[in-house]
Coordinates of C-alpha atoms in Angstrom, one line a residue:
M1 CA 81.7 -0.7 20.4
T2 CA 83.8 -0.8 23.6
S3 CA 81.9 -0.3 26.8
P4 CA 82.9 2.8 29.0
R5 CA 85.4 1.9 31.7
R6 CA 85.9 3.2 35.2
I7 CA 89.5 4.4 35.6
V8 CA 91.1 5.1 39.0
L9 CA 93.9 7.7 38.6
A10 CA 96.2 7.4 41.6
P11 CA 99.7 8.9 40.8
D12 CA 102.1 10.4 43.3
S13 CA 103.6 13.8 42.6
F14 CA 106.3 14.1 39.9
K15 CA 108.5 15.9 42.4
G16 CA 109.8 19.3 41.3
S17 CA 107.6 19.4 38.2
I18 CA 103.9 18.7 38.8
S19 CA 101.6 17.8 41.7
A20 CA 99.9 14.5 42.0
A21 CA 96.5 16.1 41.6
D22 CA 97.5 18.0 38.4
A23 CA 99.2 14.9 37.1
A24 CA 96.0 12.9 37.4
V25 CA 94.1 15.6 35.6
A26 CA 96.6 15.7 32.7
I27 CA 96.5 12.0 32.3
A28 CA 92.7 12.1 32.1
E29 CA 92.8 15.0 29.5
G30 CA 95.0 12.8 27.3
W31 CA 93.1 9.7 27.9
V32 CA 89.8 11.1 26.6
R33 CA 91.5 11.8 23.2
T34 CA 91.4 8.0 22.7
S35 CA 88.6 6.9 25.0
P36 CA 86.2 9.8 25.5
A37 CA 83.4 7.7 27.1
D38 CA 85.6 6.4 30.0
A39 CA 84.9 7.8 33.6
F40 CA 87.5 8.7 36.1
V41 CA 88.0 8.6 39.9
F42 CA 90.7 11.0 40.9
R43 CA 92.8 9.7 43.8
P44 CA 96.1 11.6 43.9
M45 CA 98.6 9.8 46.2
A46 CA 101.3 10.9 48.5
D47 CA 103.7 9.4 51.0
G48 CA 103.5 12.1 53.6
G49 CA 105.4 14.7 51.6
E50 CA 104.2 17.2 49.0
G51 CA 100.6 16.5 47.9
T52 CA 99.4 15.0 51.2
L53 CA 96.8 17.8 51.6
D54 CA 95.7 17.3 48.0
A55 CA 95.2 13.6 48.4
F56 CA 92.9 14.0 51.4
E57 CA 91.1 17.0 49.9
K58 CA 90.3 15.1 46.7
A59 CA 89.2 11.9 48.5
V60 CA 87.2 13.2 51.5
P61 CA 83.9 15.1 50.9
G62 CA 83.6 18.2 53.0
A63 CA 87.3 18.7 53.6
Q64 CA 88.1 22.4 54.2
R65 CA 91.3 24.2 53.6
M66 CA 92.2 26.4 56.5
A67 CA 94.6 29.3 55.8
V68 CA 97.3 30.0 58.4
R69 CA 100.2 32.4 58.7
V70 CA 103.4 30.7 59.8
T71 CA 107.2 31.2 59.9
G72 CA 108.6 29.7 56.7
P73 CA 111.8 27.6 56.6
A74 CA 114.0 30.6 56.0
G75 CA 112.5 32.6 58.9
A76 CA 110.2 34.8 56.9
P77 CA 106.4 34.7 57.3
I78 CA 104.4 32.8 54.7
T79 CA 100.8 31.9 54.2
A80 CA 100.2 28.2 54.3
S81 CA 97.2 26.0 55.0
W82 CA 96.0 22.9 56.8
L83 CA 93.1 20.7 56.1
K84 CA 90.1 20.1 58.3
L85 CA 88.2 16.8 57.7
P86 CA 84.6 16.5 58.8
A87 CA 83.6 15.4 62.3
T88 CA 82.4 11.9 63.0
D89 CA 80.8 10.3 66.1
E90 CA 84.3 9.0 67.1
L91 CA 86.0 12.3 66.3
P92 CA 83.6 15.1 67.1
G93 CA 86.1 17.8 66.4
G94 CA 87.1 16.4 63.1
T95 CA 90.6 15.6 61.9
G96 CA 93.4 18.1 61.1
V97 CA 95.8 17.2 58.3
V98 CA 99.0 19.2 58.4
E99 CA 101.8 18.9 55.7
L100 CA 105.3 19.9 56.5
A101 CA 106.0 20.5 52.8
N102 CA 103.3 23.2 52.9
T103 CA 104.8 25.0 55.9
S104 CA 108.5 24.2 56.3
G105 CA 109.3 22.4 53.0
I106 CA 112.4 22.6 50.8
E107 CA 110.3 23.7 47.8
L108 CA 109.4 26.9 49.7
L109 CA 113.0 28.0 49.5
A110 CA 114.6 29.7 46.5
E111 CA 117.5 28.0 44.8
V112 CA 119.8 28.6 47.8
R113 CA 119.3 25.9 50.4
R114 CA 119.3 26.8 54.1
G115 CA 120.6 23.5 55.5
S116 CA 122.1 25.0 58.7
D117 CA 119.4 27.4 59.8
A118 CA 116.1 26.2 58.2
S119 CA 113.6 25.3 60.9
T120 CA 110.3 23.3 61.3
L121 CA 108.8 26.1 63.5
G122 CA 106.2 26.9 60.9
F123 CA 105.1 23.3 60.7
G124 CA 104.6 23.4 64.5
Q125 CA 102.7 26.7 64.2
A126 CA 100.2 25.1 61.8
I127 CA 99.8 22.1 64.1
A128 CA 99.1 24.4 67.0
A129 CA 96.5 26.2 64.8
A130 CA 94.7 22.9 64.2
L131 CA 94.8 22.1 67.9
T132 CA 93.4 25.5 68.7
A133 CA 90.6 24.9 66.2
G134 CA 89.6 21.9 68.4
V135 CA 90.4 18.9 66.1
S136 CA 90.1 15.5 67.7
R137 CA 92.9 13.8 65.7
L138 CA 95.9 14.9 63.8
I139 CA 97.5 13.4 60.6
L140 CA 100.9 14.9 59.9
G141 CA 102.8 14.5 56.6
I142 CA 106.5 15.0 57.1
G143 CA 108.2 14.6 53.7
S144 CA 110.0 17.3 51.7
S145 CA 111.7 19.0 54.7
A146 CA 114.1 21.8 54.3
S147 CA 115.7 21.4 57.7
T148 CA 117.8 19.2 60.0
D149 CA 116.6 20.5 63.3
G150 CA 115.6 17.3 65.1
G151 CA 112.1 18.6 65.5
V152 CA 113.2 21.4 67.8
G153 CA 111.2 23.9 65.7
V154 CA 108.0 22.0 65.8
L155 CA 108.2 21.2 69.5
T156 CA 109.0 24.9 70.3
A157 CA 105.8 26.0 68.5
L158 CA 103.9 23.4 70.6
G159 CA 105.2 24.9 73.9
A160 CA 108.7 23.3 74.5
R161 CA 111.7 25.5 75.2
F162 CA 115.3 24.6 74.3
V163 CA 117.9 26.8 75.9
N164 CA 121.7 27.2 75.9
D165 CA 123.9 27.4 78.9
F166 CA 123.1 31.1 79.2
G167 CA 119.4 30.3 79.5
A168 CA 118.6 31.8 76.1
S169 CA 116.7 30.0 73.3
V170 CA 119.0 28.2 70.9
S171 CA 119.6 29.2 67.3
P172 CA 117.1 27.8 64.8
G173 CA 118.0 24.8 62.6
A174 CA 120.9 22.4 62.7
T175 CA 123.2 25.2 64.0
G176 CA 121.4 25.3 67.3
L177 CA 121.5 21.6 68.1
D178 CA 124.9 21.5 69.8
E179 CA 123.9 24.6 71.8
V180 CA 121.1 22.8 73.7
D181 CA 121.9 22.7 77.4
S182 CA 118.5 21.8 78.6
A183 CA 114.9 21.3 77.4
E184 CA 111.7 22.2 79.1
L185 CA 108.8 20.1 77.9
T186 CA 106.2 20.5 80.6
A187 CA 104.3 23.2 78.7
L188 CA 104.0 21.0 75.5
R189 CA 100.4 21.0 74.3
P190 CA 98.7 17.7 74.9
L191 CA 98.0 15.3 72.0
P192 CA 94.3 15.4 70.8
A193 CA 92.1 12.6 72.2
G194 CA 92.2 10.7 68.8
G195 CA 96.0 10.8 68.7
V196 CA 98.5 11.9 66.2
Q197 CA 99.5 9.8 63.1
V198 CA 102.7 10.8 61.4
L199 CA 103.0 9.8 57.7
S200 CA 106.4 9.0 56.2
D201 CA 107.9 6.4 54.1
V202 CA 111.4 7.1 55.4
T203 CA 112.7 4.5 57.9
N204 CA 116.1 6.1 58.7
P205 CA 117.2 6.4 62.4
L206 CA 118.1 9.8 63.8
T207 CA 121.9 9.6 63.6
G208 CA 124.7 7.6 62.1
S209 CA 125.7 6.7 58.6
G210 CA 122.0 6.0 57.8
G211 CA 120.7 9.0 59.8
A212 CA 119.0 12.3 59.0
A213 CA 122.1 14.4 58.4
A214 CA 124.3 11.8 56.6
V215 CA 121.6 10.7 54.2
F216 CA 119.5 13.8 53.6
G217 CA 121.9 16.6 54.6
P218 CA 123.5 17.0 51.1
Q219 CA 120.2 17.6 49.4
K220 CA 119.5 20.3 51.9
G221 CA 122.7 22.1 51.3
L222 CA 125.0 20.8 54.1
D223 CA 128.6 20.2 53.3
D224 CA 130.7 17.4 54.9
A225 CA 131.7 19.4 57.9
Q226 CA 128.1 20.6 58.5
I227 CA 126.8 17.1 58.2
A228 CA 129.2 15.9 60.8
R229 CA 128.2 18.8 63.1
A230 CA 124.5 18.2 62.5
D231 CA 124.8 14.5 63.2
A232 CA 126.7 15.1 66.5
G233 CA 124.1 17.7 67.3
L234 CA 121.2 15.4 66.8
G235 CA 122.8 12.8 69.0
H236 CA 123.4 15.5 71.7
L237 CA 119.7 16.5 71.4
A238 CA 118.6 12.9 72.0
E239 CA 120.9 12.7 75.1
V240 CA 119.6 15.9 76.6
L241 CA 116.0 14.7 76.1
G242 CA 116.8 11.3 77.5
A243 CA 115.4 9.7 74.3
T244 CA 118.3 7.8 72.8
E245 CA 116.0 4.7 72.4
L246 CA 113.5 6.8 70.3
A247 CA 116.5 8.1 68.2
A248 CA 117.1 4.5 67.0
C249 CA 113.4 4.0 65.9
P250 CA 112.8 3.5 62.2
G251 CA 111.6 6.9 60.9
A252 CA 113.1 9.0 63.7
G253 CA 115.4 10.5 61.0
A254 CA 112.6 11.5 58.7
A255 CA 112.4 15.1 57.7
G256 CA 115.7 16.0 59.3
G257 CA 114.8 14.4 62.6
T258 CA 111.2 15.8 62.8
G259 CA 110.1 12.2 63.1
F260 CA 112.2 12.0 66.3
G261 CA 110.7 15.2 67.7
L262 CA 107.2 14.0 67.1
L263 CA 108.0 10.7 68.7
V264 CA 109.1 12.6 71.8
W265 CA 105.7 14.4 71.8
G266 CA 104.0 11.0 71.8
A267 CA 102.9 10.7 68.1
E268 CA 102.8 7.4 66.1
L269 CA 104.9 7.0 63.0
V270 CA 103.2 5.0 60.2
P271 CA 104.0 4.2 56.5
G272 CA 102.8 7.2 54.6
S273 CA 101.4 5.8 51.3
V274 CA 99.8 2.9 53.1
A275 CA 98.0 5.1 55.6
I276 CA 96.8 7.6 53.0
A277 CA 95.4 4.7 50.9
E278 CA 93.6 3.4 54.0
L279 CA 92.3 6.8 55.2
T280 CA 91.0 7.8 51.8
G281 CA 89.4 4.5 51.0
L282 CA 91.5 3.8 47.9
A283 CA 91.0 0.0 48.1
D284 CA 87.2 0.3 47.8
D285 CA 87.6 2.6 44.7
I286 CA 90.0 0.2 43.1
A287 CA 87.7 -2.8 43.8
S288 CA 85.0 -1.3 41.7
A289 CA 87.3 -0.1 38.9
D290 CA 88.1 -1.6 35.5
L291 CA 91.7 -0.2 35.4
V292 CA 94.1 1.7 37.7
V293 CA 96.8 4.1 36.6
T294 CA 99.6 5.2 39.0
G295 CA 102.9 6.8 38.7
E296 CA 105.7 9.2 39.9
G297 CA 108.6 11.2 38.8
R298 CA 111.1 8.3 38.7
Y299 CA 110.2 4.6 38.9
D300 CA 113.3 2.8 40.2
G301 CA 114.4 0.2 42.8
Q302 CA 113.3 2.5 45.6
S303 CA 109.8 2.6 44.1
E304 CA 109.6 -1.1 44.2
A305 CA 110.6 -1.1 47.9
G306 CA 107.4 0.6 49.1
K307 CA 106.7 4.0 47.5
A308 CA 103.2 5.0 46.6
P309 CA 103.0 3.5 43.1
A310 CA 104.1 0.1 44.5
H311 CA 101.4 0.2 47.1
V312 CA 98.7 1.3 44.6
A313 CA 99.8 -1.5 42.3
Q314 CA 99.6 -4.1 45.1
L315 CA 96.1 -3.0 45.9
A316 CA 95.1 -3.3 42.3
R317 CA 96.6 -6.8 42.0
D318 CA 94.8 -7.9 45.2
A319 CA 91.6 -6.8 43.7
G320 CA 92.3 -8.4 40.3
V321 CA 92.3 -5.1 38.5
P322 CA 94.9 -4.3 35.9
V323 CA 97.3 -1.5 36.7
Q324 CA 99.3 0.8 34.4
L325 CA 102.3 3.0 35.2
V326 CA 103.3 6.5 34.1
A327 CA 106.7 7.9 35.2
G328 CA 109.0 10.7 34.3
A329 CA 111.7 8.0 33.9
I330 CA 111.5 4.3 34.3
D331 CA 114.8 2.8 35.7
A332 CA 113.4 -0.6 36.9
D333 CA 111.6 -3.6 35.5
A334 CA 108.0 -2.4 34.9
S335 CA 106.8 -5.8 33.5
A336 CA 104.5 -6.2 36.5
F337 CA 102.3 -3.5 35.0
A338 CA 99.8 -4.1 32.2
A339 CA 101.4 -1.1 30.3
A340 CA 103.8 1.7 31.1
A341 CA 104.7 5.1 29.6
S342 CA 107.9 7.1 30.2
L343 CA 107.6 10.9 29.8
T344 CA 111.3 11.0 29.0
E345 CA 110.8 8.7 26.1
L346 CA 107.7 10.5 24.9
A347 CA 109.5 13.9 25.1
G348 CA 112.8 12.8 23.7
S349 CA 114.8 13.9 26.8
S350 CA 114.4 14.4 30.5
T351 CA 114.9 18.1 30.1
A352 CA 112.0 18.4 27.7
A353 CA 109.8 16.3 29.9
L354 CA 110.6 18.4 33.0
A355 CA 109.9 21.6 31.0
D356 CA 106.3 20.7 30.2
P357 CA 105.2 17.6 32.2
A358 CA 101.5 18.2 31.7
R359 CA 101.9 18.0 28.0
Y360 CA 103.7 14.6 28.1
L361 CA 101.4 13.3 30.8
R362 CA 98.5 14.0 28.3
D363 CA 100.4 12.1 25.7
A364 CA 101.0 9.2 28.1
G365 CA 97.3 9.1 28.9
E366 CA 96.4 9.1 25.2
R367 CA 98.8 6.2 24.6
L368 CA 97.8 4.1 27.6
A369 CA 94.1 4.5 26.9
G370 CA 94.6 2.4 23.8

């Protein structure tokens, strides 16, 4: 009789179809069909985008969801949340975790994208709420953005003012970037004593062919002319702020330039999946496991270059623990994994897999457990 195993389930979200936390649960539900005695440690992953709050909430005992009313990416009020992690001797006010996807994310929009006027104002409002609550440190996840506003929205919510040549506040979103005549930053709220870590696995600069508008503008609904205008506007913003050196930093172009805005505030940009793994103690969980299962919506060349599954897999290999992969589709060599399962293959098509991802994640769990 096979001894029960300890399985760490650490998938990223399957973007647009199922969250990392729900994916981990579905894999476990299928797994027990084959190996009912095995025990699970749920460690859903993220890279700073959608699922960042879930990852910390699952991993940190005593984490509290804090509801907050903010301005959504389309300008209408929405109810969002941030996460308060418990206080420590070093951080007596605790840590606030705020996710851009939860407050200003593209998934909050209907099918029509708002690339020109979507804003990060709501993200900044949630950050301000965490600061008002007295947190000693902030962790900010900035993936899944709906906007290309250079961080003007978030900085405005934190006390900055961006005005046109008539002295009026500029329009929200990318549209307002080339209107900026001056910026007043003296009223910006100070960073908390423990600092601000910004989580993102995007390394793009603010402007240029590899910048925020050129690379990510199309998925946010910008056409060629709007991309050119937004790119010029981002460059203009950097010049007005006297921060062209920060604009060239890796990650400044993350989340439509939100990375740049947060650098201007004084925050530190760090690799998202690596930081989340460290902050949630994933390596310790893996070291005492018999097997690790990770995954994401599509495993491809970009995944191998540093996305969450690649980092989870590296931690498992460092610990000498076998690691398996579940993905919606597998478009790269997965031979480095002990086993792999594609939802598209199990379902017969990507359309079927996307229509009921939980079902095929259960099937994948059942297959991998064997």
